[in-house]
């Protein structure tokens, strides 16, 4: 009987191994999927087709145009509010204090120093320091900024007609020398601040010296040099913000905003149009 049962179990085992091989050879499934060799992950691919979330635009008061206008607006506003005897510390009061400190001092250095920041720009480039933009685009920004600054200064001088401290003419406000020096200093600062802030500090120190010498030489009031500094800085910022370089990058100004030269009251000027 035992021999019969043994032979029956052996036969059942042989029958199962022959007719059900899947039970005899069970291979466990892999725990992790195998990535085919030709499906390399790329950082810009979107294989699942999920749309990217829309870009969140910062509010207008955090835009580049507003940030670039804060310092120039403060300088121009202070200069405009201290014309003649106006303001808490008027131009007349400042001129009186300057005359006490420098009663007879005169120099022509301010006529030369207005271009010193540009000399610094060229020297730094020749020394091999990498600027933010290439030489062609730096030149284009300078030309545009100079046109904005010169037209603005010329228009304001002919509109305001404020007499100089030395009574030489009625073209005191704003200071063109100061505007020129601060424009050039702003170009230096924008081109090399990613390398070192000291390039801009040196250029702005020269520009401040020009403003001080214009008052010491009795060529300008305090209001003139503050407004001139603001116009120079603002002209450089507008030159950069509206610049479309030769690689076709879009300007940074808000959509619908444009600047164009104007001619009013027999004087050139700068007009702004913003289509909302």
Tab-separated table of C-alpha atoms in Angstrom:
chain	number	residue	atom	x	y	z
A	1	UNK	CA	0.000	0.000	0.000
A	2	UNK	CA	2.809	2.383	0.964
A	3	UNK	CA	4.632	1.594	-2.271
A	4	UNK	CA	1.492	2.397	-4.242
A	5	UNK	CA	1.008	5.747	-2.510
A	6	UNK	CA	4.651	6.658	-3.057
A	7	UNK	CA	4.458	5.790	-6.732
A	8	UNK	CA	1.228	7.838	-7.045
A	9	UNK	CA	2.801	10.974	-5.454
A	10	UNK	CA	5.867	10.680	-7.672
A	11	UNK	CA	3.687	10.359	-10.753
A	12	UNK	CA	1.573	13.378	-9.729
A	13	UNK	CA	4.721	15.430	-9.276
A	14	UNK	CA	6.033	14.419	-12.686
A	15	UNK	CA	2.672	15.191	-14.306
A	16	UNK	CA	2.574	18.715	-12.755
A	17	UNK	CA	6.159	19.419	-13.820
A	18	UNK	CA	5.433	18.397	-17.419
A	19	UNK	CA	2.034	19.975	-17.993
A	20	UNK	CA	2.369	23.093	-15.764
A	21	UNK	CA	5.897	24.448	-16.336
A	22	UNK	CA	4.858	27.959	-15.252
A	23	UNK	CA	4.403	26.634	-11.729
A	24	UNK	CA	7.799	24.988	-11.754
A	25	UNK	CA	9.704	28.111	-12.990
A	26	UNK	CA	8.335	31.254	-11.303
A	27	UNK	CA	10.494	34.380	-11.924
A	28	UNK	CA	9.827	37.317	-9.579
A	29	UNK	CA	8.851	40.576	-11.285
A	30	UNK	CA	11.417	43.354	-11.132
A	31	UNK	CA	10.741	45.891	-8.407
A	32	UNK	CA	11.882	48.927	-10.451
A	33	UNK	CA	11.103	49.646	-14.106
A	34	UNK	CA	13.987	49.377	-16.518
A	35	UNK	CA	14.653	52.586	-18.456
A	36	UNK	CA	15.424	51.939	-22.122
A	37	UNK	CA	18.858	53.017	-23.247
A	38	UNK	CA	17.532	55.600	-25.721
A	39	UNK	CA	15.322	57.526	-23.278
A	40	UNK	CA	17.810	59.946	-21.740
A	41	UNK	CA	16.236	62.586	-19.519
A	42	UNK	CA	16.638	66.160	-20.764
A	43	UNK	CA	16.017	69.168	-18.543
A	44	UNK	CA	13.746	70.950	-21.061
A	45	UNK	CA	11.580	67.987	-22.074
A	46	UNK	CA	7.991	67.682	-20.954
A	47	UNK	CA	7.097	64.009	-21.736
A	48	UNK	CA	3.797	64.082	-19.835
A	49	UNK	CA	2.525	67.155	-21.662
A	50	UNK	CA	1.793	69.039	-18.433
A	51	UNK	CA	1.526	72.778	-19.179
A	52	UNK	CA	3.991	74.968	-17.307
A	53	UNK	CA	2.502	77.355	-14.761
A	54	UNK	CA	2.105	80.910	-16.060
A	55	UNK	CA	4.910	83.317	-15.173
A	56	UNK	CA	4.024	85.628	-12.313
A	57	UNK	CA	4.724	89.227	-13.248
A	58	UNK	CA	5.871	91.473	-10.404
A	59	UNK	CA	3.716	94.504	-9.548
A	60	UNK	CA	4.466	97.709	-11.404
A	61	UNK	CA	6.162	99.340	-8.416
A	62	UNK	CA	8.758	96.539	-8.388
A	63	UNK	CA	9.576	96.863	-12.090
A	64	UNK	CA	12.980	97.810	-13.436
A	65	UNK	CA	11.784	101.173	-14.709
A	66	UNK	CA	10.518	102.212	-11.275
A	67	UNK	CA	13.673	101.022	-9.505
A	68	UNK	CA	15.851	102.828	-12.055
A	69	UNK	CA	13.898	106.071	-11.547
A	70	UNK	CA	13.913	106.311	-7.750
A	71	UNK	CA	17.323	107.959	-7.230
A	72	UNK	CA	17.062	110.315	-10.255
A	73	UNK	CA	13.551	111.344	-9.191
A	74	UNK	CA	14.779	112.228	-5.683
A	75	UNK	CA	17.689	114.287	-7.063
A	76	UNK	CA	15.594	116.126	-9.652
A	77	UNK	CA	12.797	116.803	-7.149
A	78	UNK	CA	15.208	118.192	-4.562
A	79	UNK	CA	16.854	120.385	-7.171
A	80	UNK	CA	13.533	121.717	-8.453
A	81	UNK	CA	12.273	122.520	-4.937
A	82	UNK	CA	15.393	124.476	-3.945
A	83	UNK	CA	15.537	126.840	-6.924
A	84	UNK	CA	16.489	130.376	-5.902
A	85	UNK	CA	15.275	130.967	-2.327
A	86	UNK	CA	12.917	128.011	-2.075
A	87	UNK	CA	13.171	124.914	0.121
A	88	UNK	CA	14.503	124.231	3.594
A	89	UNK	CA	18.078	124.831	2.397
A	90	UNK	CA	17.712	126.991	-0.681
A	91	UNK	CA	20.187	127.560	-3.463
A	92	UNK	CA	20.789	131.088	-2.184
A	93	UNK	CA	21.713	129.756	1.261
A	94	UNK	CA	24.011	127.099	-0.210
A	95	UNK	CA	25.732	129.656	-2.441
A	96	UNK	CA	26.287	131.984	0.542
A	97	UNK	CA	27.964	129.185	2.518
A	98	UNK	CA	30.111	128.173	-0.468
A	99	UNK	CA	31.312	131.755	-0.912
A	100	UNK	CA	32.394	131.850	2.725
A	101	UNK	CA	34.500	128.693	2.267
A	102	UNK	CA	35.870	129.482	-1.229
A	103	UNK	CA	35.699	133.255	-1.713
A	104	UNK	CA	38.268	133.521	-4.527
A	105	UNK	CA	38.926	129.934	-5.668
A	106	UNK	CA	38.547	129.336	-9.430
A	107	UNK	CA	39.562	126.402	-11.632
A	108	UNK	CA	38.976	124.964	-15.101
A	109	UNK	CA	39.231	121.364	-13.886
A	110	UNK	CA	35.472	120.867	-14.120
A	111	UNK	CA	35.642	121.355	-17.915
A	112	UNK	CA	38.056	118.409	-18.134
A	113	UNK	CA	36.676	116.084	-15.476
A	114	UNK	CA	33.277	115.752	-17.151
A	115	UNK	CA	34.772	113.155	-19.521
A	116	UNK	CA	37.015	111.453	-16.933
A	117	UNK	CA	34.514	108.593	-16.310
A	118	UNK	CA	34.646	107.778	-20.032
A	119	UNK	CA	38.453	107.708	-19.797
A	120	UNK	CA	38.053	105.273	-16.900
A	121	UNK	CA	35.714	103.153	-19.043
A	122	UNK	CA	38.274	102.952	-21.848
A	123	UNK	CA	41.162	102.252	-19.499
A	124	UNK	CA	39.325	99.406	-17.765
A	125	UNK	CA	38.368	97.857	-21.115
A	126	UNK	CA	41.959	98.101	-22.356
A	127	UNK	CA	43.108	96.418	-19.140
A	128	UNK	CA	41.090	93.355	-20.149
A	129	UNK	CA	38.255	93.618	-17.637
A	130	UNK	CA	35.107	92.026	-19.068
A	131	UNK	CA	32.209	94.452	-19.380
A	132	UNK	CA	28.532	93.564	-19.267
A	133	UNK	CA	28.049	94.415	-22.958
A	134	UNK	CA	30.373	94.289	-25.937
A	135	UNK	CA	32.008	97.456	-27.273
A	136	UNK	CA	29.458	97.964	-30.059
A	137	UNK	CA	26.470	97.902	-27.741
A	138	UNK	CA	28.241	100.088	-25.160
A	139	UNK	CA	28.761	102.658	-27.892
A	140	UNK	CA	25.113	102.483	-28.966
A	141	UNK	CA	23.886	102.928	-25.391
A	142	UNK	CA	26.204	105.908	-24.915
A	143	UNK	CA	24.961	107.590	-28.106
A	144	UNK	CA	21.316	107.103	-27.135
A	145	UNK	CA	21.870	108.242	-23.543
A	146	UNK	CA	23.804	111.311	-24.669
A	147	UNK	CA	21.002	112.292	-27.049
A	148	UNK	CA	18.416	111.964	-24.266
A	149	UNK	CA	20.518	113.940	-21.797
A	150	UNK	CA	21.523	116.756	-24.156
A	151	UNK	CA	17.995	117.315	-25.466
A	152	UNK	CA	16.552	117.304	-21.925
A	153	UNK	CA	19.149	119.732	-20.538
A	154	UNK	CA	18.896	122.093	-23.515
A	155	UNK	CA	15.098	122.151	-23.317
A	156	UNK	CA	15.013	122.819	-19.561
A	157	UNK	CA	17.620	125.585	-19.778
A	158	UNK	CA	15.546	127.438	-22.358
A	159	UNK	CA	12.274	126.858	-20.520
A	160	UNK	CA	13.364	127.831	-16.995
A	161	UNK	CA	15.771	130.685	-17.892
A	162	UNK	CA	17.386	130.967	-14.449
A	163	UNK	CA	20.311	133.355	-14.095
A	164	UNK	CA	23.694	131.875	-13.172
A	165	UNK	CA	25.357	132.872	-9.891
A	166	UNK	CA	28.009	134.850	-11.824
A	167	UNK	CA	25.278	136.617	-13.869
A	168	UNK	CA	26.863	135.433	-17.131
A	169	UNK	CA	23.585	134.233	-18.738
A	170	UNK	CA	20.093	132.838	-18.064
A	171	UNK	CA	20.926	129.165	-18.692
A	172	UNK	CA	21.715	127.977	-15.190
A	173	UNK	CA	19.135	125.201	-14.578
A	174	UNK	CA	20.082	122.351	-14.875
A	175	UNK	CA	23.855	121.865	-14.913
A	176	UNK	CA	24.949	120.314	-18.197
A	177	UNK	CA	28.453	119.566	-16.878
A	178	UNK	CA	27.000	117.652	-13.930
A	179	UNK	CA	24.529	115.775	-16.129
A	180	UNK	CA	27.342	114.754	-18.478
A	181	UNK	CA	29.592	113.554	-15.658
A	182	UNK	CA	26.877	111.516	-13.930
A	183	UNK	CA	25.722	109.975	-17.214
A	184	UNK	CA	29.253	108.734	-17.915
A	185	UNK	CA	29.601	107.512	-14.324
A	186	UNK	CA	26.351	105.557	-14.643
A	187	UNK	CA	27.629	103.861	-17.809
A	188	UNK	CA	30.794	102.784	-15.961
A	189	UNK	CA	28.756	101.537	-13.005
A	190	UNK	CA	26.365	99.506	-15.182
A	191	UNK	CA	29.135	97.920	-17.230
A	192	UNK	CA	31.469	96.836	-14.416
A	193	UNK	CA	29.435	96.483	-11.219
A	194	UNK	CA	29.334	92.696	-11.736
A	195	UNK	CA	33.133	92.746	-11.434
A	196	UNK	CA	33.580	95.283	-8.646
A	197	UNK	CA	31.566	98.141	-7.165
A	198	UNK	CA	34.759	100.207	-6.933
A	199	UNK	CA	34.651	101.070	-10.629
A	200	UNK	CA	31.321	102.812	-10.116
A	201	UNK	CA	32.416	104.402	-6.839
A	202	UNK	CA	35.426	105.957	-8.568
A	203	UNK	CA	33.324	107.248	-11.460
A	204	UNK	CA	30.642	108.725	-9.193
A	205	UNK	CA	33.346	110.381	-7.060
A	206	UNK	CA	34.630	112.155	-10.170
A	207	UNK	CA	31.093	113.201	-11.114
A	208	UNK	CA	30.456	114.566	-7.609
A	209	UNK	CA	33.685	116.567	-7.862
A	210	UNK	CA	32.430	118.121	-11.093
A	211	UNK	CA	29.164	119.142	-9.380
A	212	UNK	CA	31.045	120.686	-6.455
A	213	UNK	CA	33.425	122.616	-8.729
A	214	UNK	CA	30.528	124.038	-10.747
A	215	UNK	CA	29.155	125.601	-7.554
A	216	UNK	CA	32.576	126.737	-6.305
A	217	UNK	CA	33.228	128.418	-9.669
A	218	UNK	CA	29.881	130.271	-9.354
A	219	UNK	CA	28.638	128.700	-12.573
A	220	UNK	CA	25.708	126.882	-11.000
A	221	UNK	CA	23.392	126.891	-8.022
A	222	UNK	CA	22.819	123.925	-5.744
A	223	UNK	CA	19.495	123.241	-7.490
A	224	UNK	CA	21.240	123.046	-10.869
A	225	UNK	CA	23.748	120.351	-9.936
A	226	UNK	CA	21.232	118.153	-8.108
A	227	UNK	CA	18.843	118.231	-11.047
A	228	UNK	CA	21.716	117.720	-13.481
A	229	UNK	CA	22.905	114.640	-11.600
A	230	UNK	CA	19.398	113.179	-11.681
A	231	UNK	CA	19.004	113.851	-15.405
A	232	UNK	CA	22.381	112.278	-16.178
A	233	UNK	CA	21.629	109.095	-14.219
A	234	UNK	CA	18.094	108.848	-15.612
A	235	UNK	CA	19.320	109.319	-19.194
A	236	UNK	CA	21.766	106.426	-18.811
A	237	UNK	CA	19.078	104.183	-17.288
A	238	UNK	CA	16.603	104.990	-20.071
A	239	UNK	CA	19.345	104.315	-22.623
A	240	UNK	CA	19.845	100.835	-21.215
A	241	UNK	CA	16.174	100.022	-20.675
A	242	UNK	CA	15.202	100.943	-24.238
A	243	UNK	CA	18.212	99.346	-25.911
A	244	UNK	CA	17.633	96.521	-28.375
A	245	UNK	CA	21.033	95.054	-29.124
A	246	UNK	CA	22.130	93.406	-32.332
A	247	UNK	CA	21.102	89.942	-31.129
A	248	UNK	CA	17.473	91.021	-31.067
A	249	UNK	CA	16.686	90.936	-27.355
A	250	UNK	CA	13.497	92.760	-26.468
A	251	UNK	CA	13.679	96.052	-24.578
A	252	UNK	CA	12.930	95.940	-20.856
A	253	UNK	CA	10.465	98.834	-20.814
A	254	UNK	CA	6.791	97.971	-20.264
A	255	UNK	CA	4.767	97.032	-23.315
A	256	UNK	CA	3.442	100.026	-25.185
A	257	UNK	CA	6.000	102.528	-23.831
A	258	UNK	CA	8.201	104.429	-26.247
A	259	UNK	CA	10.391	107.540	-26.288
A	260	UNK	CA	10.818	109.982	-29.154
A	261	UNK	CA	12.470	113.389	-29.677
A	262	UNK	CA	10.198	116.434	-29.703
A	263	UNK	CA	10.456	120.106	-30.649
A	264	UNK	CA	8.437	122.561	-28.569
A	265	UNK	CA	8.868	126.228	-27.753
A	266	UNK	CA	11.776	126.365	-30.233
A	267	UNK	CA	13.722	123.819	-28.169
A	268	UNK	CA	14.334	120.057	-28.515
A	269	UNK	CA	12.972	117.691	-25.921
A	270	UNK	CA	12.057	114.088	-25.187
A	271	UNK	CA	8.502	112.757	-25.342
A	272	UNK	CA	7.151	109.577	-23.764
A	273	UNK	CA	4.108	107.634	-24.965
A	274	UNK	CA	2.606	104.767	-22.945
A	275	UNK	CA	-0.327	102.962	-24.533
A	276	UNK	CA	-2.120	100.909	-21.888
